[in-house]
Structures are given as C-alpha cells and as structure tokens.
Short mmCIF file of C-alpha atoms in Angstrom, two decimals:
data_model
loop_
_atom_site.label_atom_id
_atom_site.label_comp_id
_atom_site.label_asym_id
_atom_site.label_seq_id
_atom_site.Cartn_x
_atom_site.Cartn_y
_atom_site.Cartn_z
CA MET A 1 106.30 104.45 102.59
CA ARG A 2 106.05 100.66 102.38
CA LYS A 3 109.19 98.61 102.02
CA PRO A 4 109.07 95.99 99.26
CA LEU A 5 108.65 92.37 100.26
CA THR A 6 111.44 91.30 97.94
CA ASP A 7 111.84 87.50 97.86
CA GLN A 8 109.62 86.94 100.89
CA VAL A 9 107.43 83.88 100.39
CA ALA A 10 103.71 84.33 100.99
CA LEU A 11 100.89 81.80 100.92
CA VAL A 12 97.34 83.04 100.38
CA THR A 13 94.61 80.43 100.80
CA GLY A 14 91.40 80.67 98.82
CA SER A 15 93.17 82.94 96.34
CA THR A 16 91.84 82.00 92.92
CA ARG A 17 89.24 84.79 93.10
CA GLY A 18 87.72 87.49 95.28
CA ILE A 19 89.54 88.86 98.32
CA GLY A 20 92.26 86.21 98.19
CA ARG A 21 93.03 86.92 94.54
CA SER A 22 93.34 90.66 95.25
CA ILE A 23 95.66 89.96 98.18
CA ALA A 24 97.83 87.65 96.08
CA GLU A 25 98.10 90.26 93.33
CA GLY A 26 98.98 92.94 95.87
CA LEU A 27 101.74 90.77 97.31
CA LEU A 28 103.12 90.17 93.81
CA GLN A 29 103.19 93.90 93.19
CA ALA A 30 105.12 94.24 96.46
CA GLU A 31 107.75 91.86 94.99
CA ALA A 32 106.94 88.83 97.15
CA ARG A 33 106.98 85.28 95.86
CA VAL A 34 103.41 84.06 96.14
CA VAL A 35 101.78 80.65 96.48
CA ILE A 36 98.07 80.57 95.71
CA CYS A 37 95.67 77.74 96.44
CA GLY A 38 92.07 76.76 95.97
CA ARG A 39 90.05 73.57 96.10
CA ARG A 40 89.98 72.95 92.32
CA GLU A 41 93.14 72.33 90.31
CA ALA A 42 91.62 73.95 87.20
CA ASP A 43 90.94 77.19 89.09
CA VAL A 44 94.47 77.23 90.51
CA SER A 45 96.06 76.62 87.10
CA ARG A 46 93.98 79.35 85.49
CA ALA A 47 94.80 81.88 88.21
CA VAL A 48 98.53 81.12 88.04
CA ALA A 49 98.47 81.51 84.25
CA GLU A 50 96.66 84.83 84.53
CA MET A 51 99.17 86.15 87.05
CA SER A 52 102.31 84.51 85.69
CA GLY A 53 103.29 87.54 83.62
CA ARG A 54 104.53 89.07 86.84
CA GLY A 55 106.56 85.96 87.68
CA ARG A 56 107.16 84.74 91.19
CA VAL A 57 103.81 82.96 91.50
CA THR A 58 103.01 79.30 91.83
CA GLY A 59 100.02 77.36 93.06
CA ARG A 60 98.65 74.08 94.31
CA ALA A 61 95.15 72.73 94.83
CA CYS A 62 94.23 72.31 98.50
CA ASP A 63 91.01 71.96 100.47
CA VAL A 64 92.07 73.51 103.77
CA SER A 65 89.33 71.62 105.63
CA ARG A 66 91.32 68.43 104.98
CA TYR A 67 94.39 68.28 107.19
CA GLU A 68 96.21 65.78 104.99
CA GLU A 69 95.93 68.16 102.01
CA VAL A 70 97.26 71.04 104.12
CA VAL A 71 100.27 68.93 105.12
CA GLU A 72 100.99 68.27 101.44
CA LEU A 73 100.63 71.97 100.59
CA PHE A 74 103.23 72.97 103.16
CA ARG A 75 105.53 70.15 102.11
CA PHE A 76 105.31 71.56 98.58
CA ILE A 77 106.20 75.05 99.83
CA GLU A 78 109.18 73.78 101.80
CA GLN A 79 110.49 71.72 98.90
CA GLU A 80 109.92 74.31 96.17
CA LEU A 81 110.59 77.57 97.99
CA GLY A 82 112.42 76.59 101.16
CA ARG A 83 110.74 79.04 103.51
CA LEU A 84 107.52 80.83 104.43
CA ASP A 85 107.37 84.42 105.63
CA VAL A 86 103.69 85.34 105.27
CA LEU A 87 100.53 83.26 105.64
CA VAL A 88 97.18 84.82 104.74
CA ASN A 89 94.35 82.53 105.85
CA ASN A 90 91.58 83.68 103.54
CA ALA A 91 89.77 80.51 102.41
CA GLY A 92 86.19 80.49 103.59
CA VAL A 93 82.64 79.41 102.81
CA GLY A 94 79.31 80.89 103.79
CA LEU A 95 76.01 79.34 104.78
CA PHE A 96 73.05 81.40 105.94
CA GLN A 97 70.09 79.43 107.25
CA PRO A 98 68.12 79.26 110.50
CA VAL A 99 69.89 77.09 113.03
CA ASP A 100 67.21 74.37 112.95
CA GLN A 101 67.49 74.08 109.15
CA ILE A 102 71.25 73.60 108.92
CA GLU A 103 72.24 70.09 107.93
CA PRO A 104 75.04 68.68 110.12
CA ARG A 105 77.21 68.08 107.05
CA GLU A 106 76.81 71.77 106.05
CA TRP A 107 77.67 72.87 109.59
CA ARG A 108 80.85 70.80 109.41
CA ARG A 109 81.73 72.22 105.99
CA VAL A 110 81.55 75.81 107.26
CA VAL A 111 83.31 75.28 110.58
CA GLU A 112 85.97 72.95 109.20
CA THR A 113 86.85 75.38 106.38
CA ASN A 114 86.56 78.72 108.17
CA LEU A 115 88.01 77.67 111.53
CA SER A 116 89.72 74.29 111.42
CA GLY A 117 91.36 75.19 108.10
CA VAL A 118 92.99 78.23 109.69
CA PHE A 119 94.24 76.09 112.58
CA TYR A 120 95.64 73.47 110.19
CA CYS A 121 97.50 76.06 108.10
CA THR A 122 98.79 77.90 111.15
CA ARG A 123 100.02 74.66 112.71
CA GLU A 124 101.97 73.75 109.59
CA ALA A 125 103.28 77.28 108.97
CA VAL A 126 104.82 77.85 112.39
CA PRO A 127 107.79 75.44 112.08
CA LEU A 128 108.72 76.93 108.69
CA MET A 129 108.50 80.46 110.06
CA ARG A 130 110.50 79.61 113.14
CA ARG A 131 113.30 78.18 111.01
CA GLY A 132 113.30 81.38 108.97
CA GLY A 133 113.50 83.62 112.02
CA GLY A 134 109.87 84.73 112.16
CA GLY A 135 106.88 85.61 110.03
CA PHE A 136 103.42 87.12 109.83
CA ILE A 137 100.06 85.32 109.91
CA ILE A 138 97.04 87.33 108.79
CA ASN A 139 93.61 85.77 109.22
CA ILE A 140 90.77 87.16 107.13
CA GLY A 141 87.82 87.15 109.47
CA SER A 142 84.61 89.14 109.32
CA LEU A 143 82.54 91.60 111.30
CA ALA A 144 80.27 88.55 111.62
CA GLY A 145 82.87 87.43 114.17
CA LYS A 146 81.50 89.99 116.63
CA ASN A 147 77.98 90.71 115.34
CA ALA A 148 75.57 87.79 115.30
CA MET A 149 72.79 87.74 112.70
CA ALA A 150 69.65 85.73 112.17
CA GLY A 151 70.48 82.86 109.86
CA GLY A 152 74.17 83.14 110.68
CA ALA A 153 74.57 80.35 113.25
CA ALA A 154 77.22 78.40 111.32
CA TYR A 155 79.00 81.39 109.81
CA ASN A 156 78.93 83.42 113.03
CA ALA A 157 80.22 80.46 115.03
CA SER A 158 83.14 79.98 112.65
CA LYS A 159 84.08 83.65 112.64
CA PHE A 160 83.62 84.19 116.39
CA GLY A 161 85.90 81.20 116.84
CA LEU A 162 88.41 82.62 114.38
CA ILE A 163 88.84 85.75 116.48
CA GLY A 164 89.58 83.61 119.54
CA LEU A 165 91.99 81.43 117.58
CA SER A 166 93.76 84.50 116.18
CA GLU A 167 94.21 86.21 119.52
CA ALA A 168 95.34 83.06 121.32
CA SER A 169 97.79 82.32 118.48
CA MET A 170 99.13 85.85 118.74
CA LEU A 171 99.90 85.31 122.43
CA ASP A 172 101.45 81.89 121.76
CA LEU A 173 103.74 83.04 118.95
CA ARG A 174 104.74 86.62 119.68
CA TYR A 175 108.08 85.65 121.28
CA ASP A 176 108.95 83.53 118.24
CA ASN A 177 108.93 86.72 116.16
CA ILE A 178 105.69 85.57 114.53
CA ARG A 179 102.98 88.21 114.48
CA VAL A 180 99.28 87.33 114.11
CA SER A 181 96.56 89.74 112.99
CA CYS A 182 92.87 89.31 112.22
CA VAL A 183 91.32 91.49 109.51
CA MET A 184 87.54 91.79 109.88
CA PRO A 185 85.76 93.20 106.82
CA GLY A 186 82.13 94.08 106.55
CA SER A 187 80.37 93.68 103.21
CA VAL A 188 82.84 93.19 100.34
CA ALA A 189 81.95 93.32 96.63
CA THR A 190 82.69 89.70 95.68
CA GLU A 191 80.73 86.68 94.46
CA PHE A 192 80.61 85.51 98.09
CA GLY A 193 77.75 87.89 98.88
CA GLY A 194 75.69 86.71 95.92
CA ALA A 195 74.42 90.18 94.96
CA GLY A 196 74.34 91.66 91.48
CA ARG A 197 76.76 94.34 90.32
CA GLY A 198 74.41 97.26 90.94
CA GLN A 199 73.84 96.12 94.50
CA GLN A 200 77.56 96.08 95.30
CA GLU A 201 78.70 99.61 94.46
CA TRP A 202 78.57 100.70 98.10
CA LYS A 203 80.58 97.73 99.34
CA ILE A 204 84.27 97.46 100.16
CA ASP A 205 86.44 96.73 97.13
CA PRO A 206 88.55 93.55 97.55
CA ARG A 207 91.60 95.63 96.67
CA ASP A 208 91.01 97.65 99.83
CA ILE A 209 91.44 94.48 101.87
CA ALA A 210 94.67 93.80 99.99
CA GLU A 211 95.88 97.30 100.86
CA THR A 212 95.13 96.63 104.52
CA VAL A 213 97.16 93.41 104.43
CA LEU A 214 100.09 95.24 102.88
CA ASP A 215 99.81 97.98 105.51
CA LEU A 216 99.99 95.37 108.27
CA LEU A 217 103.08 93.82 106.71
CA SER A 218 104.70 97.26 106.63
CA LEU A 219 104.40 97.89 110.36
CA PRO A 220 107.71 98.05 112.25
CA PRO A 221 108.63 94.74 113.95
CA ARG A 222 107.96 96.30 117.36
CA THR A 223 104.30 96.96 116.50
CA LEU A 224 101.27 94.73 115.93
CA ALA A 225 97.70 95.59 114.98
CA SER A 226 96.09 92.44 116.33
CA ARG A 227 92.58 93.21 115.09
CA VAL A 228 91.49 95.47 112.21
CA GLU A 229 87.81 96.20 111.53
CA ILE A 230 86.88 97.48 108.06
CA ARG A 231 83.46 98.83 107.09
CA PRO A 232 81.86 100.36 104.02
CA THR A 233 81.83 104.13 104.44
CA ARG A 234 78.26 104.64 103.22
CA PRO A 235 76.11 101.50 103.46
CA PRO A 236 72.44 101.80 102.51
CA ARG A 237 70.31 103.47 105.15
CA ARG A 238 67.79 101.23 106.85
#
C-alpha cells in the first residue's frame, strides 16, 4: 500500500497536458504539493485553474531549454514553498525527419529541451533537495532511448543521451539520499504522437505512467528502480 506524499513538494515539467498533466494530478491525489510548468503562461494558468479544486497546486511558465528561465523557476519554488522533494523531468518535444533534412535550429530545439532541459532542472534541484535531506528525480525518457528508428536522429539522440544522464546522475547523487530513475514508455495515447483517437486505443494511457511514477516514489529508501521500461500490451501486429 502506498504511503501518502503529504506536504512533499513536487515539480513536474511539461505538465499542462498529456503525460505530465496525468503525473501532476496523480501527485495531487497522493497529497503532495505540486508545481506545474509549461512554456506558455496561458496554458499554465488554465491548468492550475482546472486543478485548483484539489488545492496544493501552483504553476509558473518556463521553457526548460533556457537555463535562465529554469533558474527563475527554482527560485520561485524556494521562495514560495521552501523545499523540493520530487522532480519529474517530463518536458519534451519530438521531431521525426531524415537526418539530412533536419534543420540545425530544429536539432537544437529537440536536444536542448529533451536533454539539456533535464540537466538544467537537475542541476538546480539538487541543492534544494540536499538542504531538505534528500529527494527523488524521475526522468521521463522513452523506448526511443534504446531503439533507434529511421527519421529519429534528433529524438533518438536526445533520449539515448537522457538515459546516460540519468544513470550518471544516479551514481553522483545516491549518497546524498537523492534517488534518480528513468521511466521509458513506448507509445502513449497523447497529442504528442499525432494520431487520431481510434488509432490510440491500443496505446499506453498517460495515467499508467502516473501510476508508475507513484510506484517508484513508494519504494523503500533502501531500494531504487533505476530504469523502468513500459510497453503497450497488445500493439498492432506488423
């Protein structure tokens, strides 16, 4: 049985919709205080208003690919909430084109969001977690971090790199009582995939990813699942 996360402070990046939104809602149901963020202030305000009936939720606009915005986000958390116990690095963008057709600016957008953004948030989270006695960092990766695909040069590179960043961070931080896990979903039924509703019924529900995050947070302090792979049970046969 899971223990409630009463009064623990959790930040979920990219949480105005999709997987991040489901994770944020799951954390609220577990009694955590939750900070959501997204690139657009209007999206953040709308999401906070939709979730505010539960209380304990606040938000701030932040593009995690911009280090100066990440610094301001964590300054806001420290000033408003005084601590950080859980960081879920979920913000991400996708781009699927042959390697010779990717514009350099698009390459930078993918890598700087999916990989550098996780580094920036982790770097700023660690001092807060250390002062609080520890914490948990959960990076939302992808099975594309171990399985290359045609047209996936930018996305694959960012997610392969995220696995390396996650595992190195885990080794760096484990003796500070900060655990690091990487959750690697396959196809999830969100707008990210761009498919219509009827094409998504076989996919993982975003709420299943939220359940996985909550399961990780419920593990005893002596135990760490450093990498979790999640797949649809019955994908279409090829």
